[in-house]
Amino acid sequence: MNDFLQTVDWSRAQFALTAIYHWLFVPLTLGLSFMIAFMETKYYISGDEFWKRTTKFWMRIFGINFAIGVATGIILEFEFGTNWSNYSHFVGDIFGAPLAIEGIMAFFMESTFIAVMFFGWNKVSKGFHLASTWLTAIGANLSALWILVANAWMQYPTGCTFNLETVRNEMTSFWDVLLSPVAIDKFTHTVTSSFALAAAVVIGISAWYLLRGRERKMARHSIAIASVFGLVFSIVAAFTGDRSGAVVAKYQPMKLAAMEGLYDGEQGAPLTVIGIVRPEEERTSNDDAFYFKIDIPKMLSVMSFRDSEAYVAGINDLLDGNPEQGIMSAEEKMRRGRVAVAELERYKEAKTAGDEEVIAKVRRKFDPDTPEGREFLSEYFAYFGYGYIATPEELVPNVPLLFYSFRVMVGVGTLLILAFALVWWLNRRDRLADKRWLLRCLILLIPLAYLASQAGWIIAEVGRQPWAIQDMMPVSAAASRIGSTSVMVTFFIFLALFTALLAAELSIMFKQIKIGPDNEKR
Amino acid sequence: MDTLQLLQHYWWAIISLLGALLVFLLFVQGGQGLLYAMGRSEAQRTMIVNALGRKWEFTFTTLVTFGGAFFASFPLFYSTSFGGAFYVWTLILLVFVIQAVAYEYRRKPANIFGERTYNAFLVINGIAGALLLGMAVATLFTGANFTVDRLNLADAGGNTTISQWTTPWHGLEALADYRNWALGLAVVFLSRMLALHYFLNTIDDDDLAERSRRRSLCAAGAFVTAFLVFLVSILLGSGMRATADGVIVEEEYLYLHNFIAMPYLAVMLLAGVAAVLCGVWLGWRGSRKAIWWSGSGTVLTVFALLLAAGWNSTVYYPSLSDMQSSLTIANSSSSEFTLTAMSIVSIMIPFVAAYIWYAWRSMNRTRITRQEIEGDDHLY
């Protein structure tokens, strides 16, 4: 492997590392901020000091998480530039706008009002403090909106056109970018599942207090809020997840096929509930992809296309093509992509030579206002990214990782819905504290919720490999040209730093839970 | 000036303003760098950290927004500088990461590494953060070693990278230019002076106030010296400008010419410098108002300098390797559509500024004292 390809791999590893660590802290703050706001609202309405004390305790947990979330977040933003410079240029015109709006609208709201939320108890009125807590929650979730819109565009580039002169994609419709089906589902699914995770954390910590026989009132009231919050949003997350599956089937069929380990497309395709995937060298068709599996007949077709007889494309269809189903082969896409890249090269040579005739010809091909341009853009440039792909096999993401991640995410998500419903019901009847086995299970639910949340991002990001931008730019054409050793060194520096900070964060968090709501300084 | 040019100038102004506000808000870093020099006792260090800790998020957010706005409006700069000066930007990131957790974790029980480690994080961020940011901004005037060819993307299977660094040092070569050091050090000492003025304003402690008063003059002296070296070298040196047909040419006394061609910038610069000097004098007198003069002066001065670096067809990121690869606001901006969309959103900026001001004012009504700190619920 040459040095640049190693650089690409290390850059991917570094970005994945940062994203994984960042996402350990963000989902809790997204959901917890709203639960804190509910609690403070109760304090504002009732004037009961119990609610103030409860709010402050959860606020402390929020603050510990928030700090490290901020630390890892800044690196993600700047890594787009440091490690993915071609990507930054290629999409800056589209990706930059949501980021700038995020900065202006969300970051300042969050950072301004979080200071009031933490330090303003004795300095501002109760009403202003409550408003600040709500605005912090809204700001945090608005931040998520804009970055998720940007991520959704990478999965489904829309609302843009290629500009030959600037050699990049340029936005033509802000609303198409903001309101694309992928963006809507990505935001709603990510945020609602984060709310469910936060609810699981609140319930798990409260369960620990009940097990210890401490802070029973706070634990019970926290569970009452978190179980309803978690139940509502985990059900919404299930619906939005279902919609996301349908959107993936439409716009990223290879991701869906890899998630299901589906090699040969089928009409009335079954959904595999569980299974064990065979090693890569043994997998060639549906018959030899699994050691064993349990299917639900036709379910994949229903989930993907809302039609039990719909055809779901498999990996082999997408690689070899399936004319009957109108699926183009990977080789053909690569050929067309190379034609598009070659036109760009011709343009470069003509510009160097000052050949105005060729320059004019190429410009016509990239002009969406002419029939010739429209044809070239839809028939060839639509496959531009395939021009950088060396072999069709590169187009297949990691099947086992996606297959298992999807099952973990859905399995834990289902478990969360059941757990929230059961906890809400038992807590309402004041019978939860007696169920010690259940309380222990609720504590175990916390790491499971995190695992599911991470699994969701693995599906989203590993599933779109090799693309930095779906069909437009593979990661190999997106990376900065830095020595692989440099990126490897920064990878290990970040790994050591984040791990140390995570250890500190967990240690502080456990200690604060142990101390309880009374005295954080003890 | 057509619409696109107008938008490019508008967004350069927004970025310049964000940069100017960032330099002012680096008083947080300045204060962190003085943590041990000013905080002789535990109580004093606690007051200092908590005075700064209620503002660090603003600085951090402004830095992130500065980066985001640069990415959005001039993406070619983002991809060129960040992807090229890799070591410098990575170092900047590292020193800001350790700051983000230090405030929240330093006094928390079971923080594993102990309070002194987190204090050390604050000091490192306070000095290195300001120095590195200052040096990075200086390269907007002094240049960097890169080439840009967008059509490299056509070289499938070969070298597709659009922006390439031409030295193996990936940004560290900026250390060899004394002008970068001059601005870096100027920012370090300016941030320290601003921090001392901020302490005078915010902390009600006689001992700290007296030392802030005395030290502010030393910091001001060092700042003015370093800043003058940078300013004079820039005004009397050469720079690059784009001709009407986009060709980049070198020009002697470029920035001096810019201030003559745009006299309102010269007035802004002089007003800023005068306000900073007034702040220095008030600081020496121990006045609580010093920070407002030195702070507003800083914003005006940096704003004028950054505008002079980008307006008037000036190259704002000169390439020392290939002059024609140099970046101007015209050849590196986002499209008219994107800049327009962002401009519509930017209408909200005054509203954002208003609520920041309101929240800040509400929180700053009470000065920080030993008693106030002890009674605080969320102590850093």
mmCIF file of N, CA, C and O in Angstrom, chain A residues 295-340:
data_model
loop_
_atom_site.group_PDB
_atom_site.id
_atom_site.type_symbol
_atom_site.label_atom_id
_atom_site.label_comp_id
_atom_site.label_asym_id
_atom_site.label_seq_id
_atom_site.Cartn_x
_atom_site.Cartn_y
_atom_site.Cartn_z
ATOM 1 N N ASP A 295 -35.093 -15.963 9.595
ATOM 2 C CA ASP A 295 -35.693 -14.925 8.755
ATOM 3 C C ASP A 295 -37.151 -14.674 9.102
ATOM 4 O O ASP A 295 -37.846 -15.570 9.586
ATOM 5 N N ILE A 296 -37.599 -13.460 8.811
ATOM 6 C CA ILE A 296 -39.045 -13.183 8.776
ATOM 7 C C ILE A 296 -39.382 -12.976 7.297
ATOM 8 O O ILE A 296 -38.882 -12.031 6.680
ATOM 9 N N PRO A 297 -40.182 -13.839 6.729
ATOM 10 C CA PRO A 297 -40.449 -13.760 5.282
ATOM 11 C C PRO A 297 -41.014 -12.400 4.865
ATOM 12 O O PRO A 297 -41.861 -11.836 5.564
ATOM 13 N N LYS A 298 -40.522 -11.932 3.748
ATOM 14 C CA LYS A 298 -41.003 -10.716 3.057
ATOM 15 C C LYS A 298 -40.820 -9.400 3.844
ATOM 16 O O LYS A 298 -41.171 -8.334 3.358
ATOM 17 N N MET A 299 -40.331 -9.491 5.041
ATOM 18 C CA MET A 299 -40.281 -8.302 5.888
ATOM 19 C C MET A 299 -39.335 -7.228 5.338
ATOM 20 O O MET A 299 -39.612 -6.030 5.456
ATOM 21 N N LEU A 300 -38.220 -7.643 4.756
ATOM 22 C CA LEU A 300 -37.276 -6.652 4.235
ATOM 23 C C LEU A 300 -37.908 -5.851 3.098
ATOM 24 O O LEU A 300 -37.720 -4.635 3.002
ATOM 25 N N SER A 301 -38.672 -6.527 2.244
ATOM 26 C CA SER A 301 -39.364 -5.823 1.156
ATOM 27 C C SER A 301 -40.378 -4.837 1.714
ATOM 28 O O SER A 301 -40.497 -3.709 1.235
ATOM 29 N N VAL A 302 -41.077 -5.272 2.751
ATOM 30 C CA VAL A 302 -42.084 -4.392 3.361
ATOM 31 C C VAL A 302 -41.403 -3.165 3.975
ATOM 32 O O VAL A 302 -41.811 -2.027 3.755
ATOM 33 N N MET A 303 -40.331 -3.422 4.744
ATOM 34 C CA MET A 303 -39.654 -2.314 5.414
ATOM 35 C C MET A 303 -38.983 -1.361 4.428
ATOM 36 O O MET A 303 -38.924 -0.151 4.654
ATOM 37 N N SER A 304 -38.500 -1.926 3.326
ATOM 38 C CA SER A 304 -37.744 -1.091 2.387
ATOM 39 C C SER A 304 -38.656 -0.325 1.443
ATOM 40 O O SER A 304 -38.412 0.847 1.152
ATOM 41 N N PHE A 305 -39.674 -1.000 0.938
ATOM 42 C CA PHE A 305 -40.494 -0.372 -0.115
ATOM 43 C C PHE A 305 -41.988 -0.380 0.201
ATOM 44 O O PHE A 305 -42.796 -0.061 -0.660
ATOM 45 N N ARG A 306 -42.363 -0.794 1.422
ATOM 46 C CA ARG A 306 -43.774 -0.850 1.840
ATOM 47 C C ARG A 306 -44.575 -1.750 0.919
ATOM 48 O O ARG A 306 -45.742 -1.501 0.622
ATOM 49 N N ASP A 307 -43.931 -2.786 0.401
ATOM 50 C CA ASP A 307 -44.588 -3.693 -0.538
ATOM 51 C C ASP A 307 -43.975 -5.080 -0.326
ATOM 52 O O ASP A 307 -42.771 -5.266 -0.498
ATOM 53 N N SER A 308 -44.807 -6.052 0.034
ATOM 54 C CA SER A 308 -44.273 -7.369 0.381
ATOM 55 C C SER A 308 -43.655 -8.091 -0.817
ATOM 56 O O SER A 308 -42.895 -9.040 -0.647
ATOM 57 N N GLU A 309 -43.975 -7.654 -2.020
ATOM 58 C CA GLU A 309 -43.424 -8.321 -3.206
ATOM 59 C C GLU A 309 -42.333 -7.478 -3.874
ATOM 60 O O GLU A 309 -41.860 -7.816 -4.970
ATOM 61 N N ALA A 310 -41.939 -6.386 -3.265
ATOM 62 C CA ALA A 310 -40.946 -5.502 -3.897
ATOM 63 C C ALA A 310 -39.594 -6.206 -4.004
ATOM 64 O O ALA A 310 -39.246 -7.067 -3.176
ATOM 65 N N TYR A 311 -38.845 -5.815 -5.023
ATOM 66 C CA TYR A 311 -37.517 -6.394 -5.240
ATOM 67 C C TYR A 311 -36.487 -5.596 -4.437
ATOM 68 O O TYR A 311 -36.390 -4.374 -4.555
ATOM 69 N N VAL A 312 -35.716 -6.299 -3.633
ATOM 70 C CA VAL A 312 -34.639 -5.643 -2.890
ATOM 71 C C VAL A 312 -33.314 -6.092 -3.511
ATOM 72 O O VAL A 312 -33.051 -7.296 -3.597
ATOM 73 N N ALA A 313 -32.522 -5.133 -3.963
ATOM 74 C CA ALA A 313 -31.270 -5.463 -4.644
ATOM 75 C C ALA A 313 -30.239 -6.016 -3.661
ATOM 76 O O ALA A 313 -30.130 -5.529 -2.527
ATOM 77 N N GLY A 314 -29.495 -7.029 -4.110
ATOM 78 C CA GLY A 314 -28.420 -7.582 -3.292
ATOM 79 C C GLY A 314 -27.061 -7.060 -3.741
ATOM 80 O O GLY A 314 -26.959 -6.326 -4.747
ATOM 81 N N ILE A 315 -26.037 -7.452 -3.002
ATOM 82 C CA ILE A 315 -24.679 -6.981 -3.313
ATOM 83 C C ILE A 315 -24.273 -7.397 -4.726
ATOM 84 O O ILE A 315 -23.721 -6.597 -5.495
ATOM 85 N N ASN A 316 -24.599 -8.645 -5.085
ATOM 86 C CA ASN A 316 -24.213 -9.123 -6.426
ATOM 87 C C ASN A 316 -24.934 -8.351 -7.522
ATOM 88 O O ASN A 316 -24.350 -8.085 -8.584
ATOM 89 N N ASP A 317 -26.201 -8.006 -7.276
ATOM 90 C CA ASP A 317 -26.927 -7.200 -8.280
ATOM 91 C C ASP A 317 -26.230 -5.868 -8.494
ATOM 92 O O ASP A 317 -26.097 -5.398 -9.619
ATOM 93 N N LEU A 318 -25.838 -5.273 -7.375
ATOM 94 C CA LEU A 318 -25.254 -3.932 -7.449
ATOM 95 C C LEU A 318 -23.846 -3.956 -8.043
ATOM 96 O O LEU A 318 -23.410 -2.986 -8.645
ATOM 97 N N LEU A 319 -23.147 -5.084 -7.887
ATOM 98 C CA LEU A 319 -21.816 -5.193 -8.497
ATOM 99 C C LEU A 319 -21.900 -5.624 -9.956
ATOM 100 O O LEU A 319 -21.280 -5.021 -10.836
ATOM 101 N N ASP A 320 -22.703 -6.700 -10.213
ATOM 102 C CA ASP A 320 -22.728 -7.262 -11.569
ATOM 103 C C ASP A 320 -23.789 -6.635 -12.454
ATOM 104 O O ASP A 320 -23.785 -6.814 -13.667
ATOM 105 N N GLY A 321 -24.726 -5.931 -11.834
ATOM 106 C CA GLY A 321 -25.825 -5.347 -12.595
ATOM 107 C C GLY A 321 -26.971 -6.332 -12.732
ATOM 108 O O GLY A 321 -26.778 -7.555 -12.639
ATOM 109 N N ASN A 322 -28.152 -5.808 -12.917
ATOM 110 C CA ASN A 322 -29.330 -6.660 -13.114
ATOM 111 C C ASN A 322 -30.269 -5.917 -14.056
ATOM 112 O O ASN A 322 -31.113 -5.135 -13.621
ATOM 113 N N PRO A 323 -30.108 -6.170 -15.364
ATOM 114 C CA PRO A 323 -30.892 -5.410 -16.353
ATOM 115 C C PRO A 323 -32.395 -5.560 -16.155
ATOM 116 O O PRO A 323 -33.149 -4.612 -16.373
ATOM 117 N N GLU A 324 -32.809 -6.756 -15.705
ATOM 118 C CA GLU A 324 -34.255 -6.961 -15.514
ATOM 119 C C GLU A 324 -34.831 -5.984 -14.498
ATOM 120 O O GLU A 324 -35.964 -5.541 -14.613
ATOM 121 N N GLN A 325 -34.032 -5.692 -13.504
ATOM 122 C CA GLN A 325 -34.490 -4.772 -12.463
ATOM 123 C C GLN A 325 -33.998 -3.338 -12.697
ATOM 124 O O GLN A 325 -34.171 -2.465 -11.846
ATOM 125 N N GLY A 326 -33.353 -3.130 -13.819
ATOM 126 C CA GLY A 326 -32.863 -1.786 -14.146
ATOM 127 C C GLY A 326 -31.692 -1.355 -13.286
ATOM 128 O O GLY A 326 -31.532 -0.166 -12.998
ATOM 129 N N ILE A 327 -30.875 -2.332 -12.851
ATOM 130 C CA ILE A 327 -29.726 -1.989 -12.003
ATOM 131 C C ILE A 327 -28.456 -2.020 -12.847
ATOM 132 O O ILE A 327 -28.142 -3.048 -13.469
ATOM 133 N N MET A 328 -27.734 -0.926 -12.847
ATOM 134 C CA MET A 328 -26.506 -0.821 -13.641
ATOM 135 C C MET A 328 -25.360 -1.513 -12.908
ATOM 136 O O MET A 328 -25.290 -1.467 -11.677
ATOM 137 N N SER A 329 -24.459 -2.134 -13.656
ATOM 138 C CA SER A 329 -23.317 -2.811 -13.018
ATOM 139 C C SER A 329 -22.309 -1.791 -12.498
ATOM 140 O O SER A 329 -22.248 -0.655 -12.981
ATOM 141 N N ALA A 330 -21.509 -2.226 -11.556
ATOM 142 C CA ALA A 330 -20.475 -1.345 -11.002
ATOM 143 C C ALA A 330 -19.450 -0.990 -12.076
ATOM 144 O O ALA A 330 -18.975 0.147 -12.146
ATOM 145 N N GLU A 331 -19.124 -1.959 -12.924
ATOM 146 C CA GLU A 331 -18.145 -1.707 -13.999
ATOM 147 C C GLU A 331 -18.636 -0.582 -14.910
ATOM 148 O O GLU A 331 -17.855 0.276 -15.317
ATOM 149 N N GLU A 332 -19.918 -0.609 -15.218
ATOM 150 C CA GLU A 332 -20.467 0.427 -16.099
ATOM 151 C C GLU A 332 -20.426 1.794 -15.405
ATOM 152 O O GLU A 332 -20.084 2.800 -16.023
ATOM 153 N N LYS A 333 -20.765 1.791 -14.139
ATOM 154 C CA LYS A 333 -20.701 3.063 -13.397
ATOM 155 C C LYS A 333 -19.268 3.579 -13.368
ATOM 156 O O LYS A 333 -19.020 4.778 -13.515
ATOM 157 N N MET A 334 -18.319 2.652 -13.166
ATOM 158 C CA MET A 334 -16.906 3.062 -13.130
ATOM 159 C C MET A 334 -16.478 3.604 -14.496
ATOM 160 O O MET A 334 -15.724 4.575 -14.579
ATOM 161 N N ARG A 335 -16.973 2.967 -15.565
ATOM 162 C CA ARG A 335 -16.617 3.446 -16.906
ATOM 163 C C ARG A 335 -17.145 4.877 -17.098
ATOM 164 O O ARG A 335 -16.430 5.762 -17.568
ATOM 165 N N ARG A 336 -18.385 5.068 -16.718
ATOM 166 C CA ARG A 336 -18.978 6.398 -16.901
ATOM 167 C C ARG A 336 -18.270 7.435 -16.016
ATOM 168 O O ARG A 336 -18.071 8.578 -16.417
ATOM 169 N N GLY A 337 -17.922 7.006 -14.815
ATOM 170 C CA GLY A 337 -17.198 7.909 -13.922
ATOM 171 C C GLY A 337 -15.859 8.315 -14.522
ATOM 172 O O GLY A 337 -15.465 9.488 -14.453
ATOM 173 N N ARG A 338 -15.193 7.348 -15.149
ATOM 174 C CA ARG A 338 -13.882 7.657 -15.763
ATOM 175 C C ARG A 338 -14.042 8.622 -16.933
ATOM 176 O O ARG A 338 -13.183 9.468 -17.169
ATOM 177 N N VAL A 339 -15.158 8.473 -17.644
ATOM 178 C CA VAL A 339 -15.418 9.413 -18.744
ATOM 179 C C VAL A 339 -15.558 10.830 -18.171
ATOM 180 O O VAL A 339 -14.990 11.789 -18.706
ATOM 181 N N ALA A 340 -16.279 10.933 -17.074
ATOM 182 C CA ALA A 340 -16.482 12.257 -16.455
ATOM 183 C C ALA A 340 -15.152 12.842 -15.978
ATOM 184 O O ALA A 340 -14.860 14.024 -16.201
#
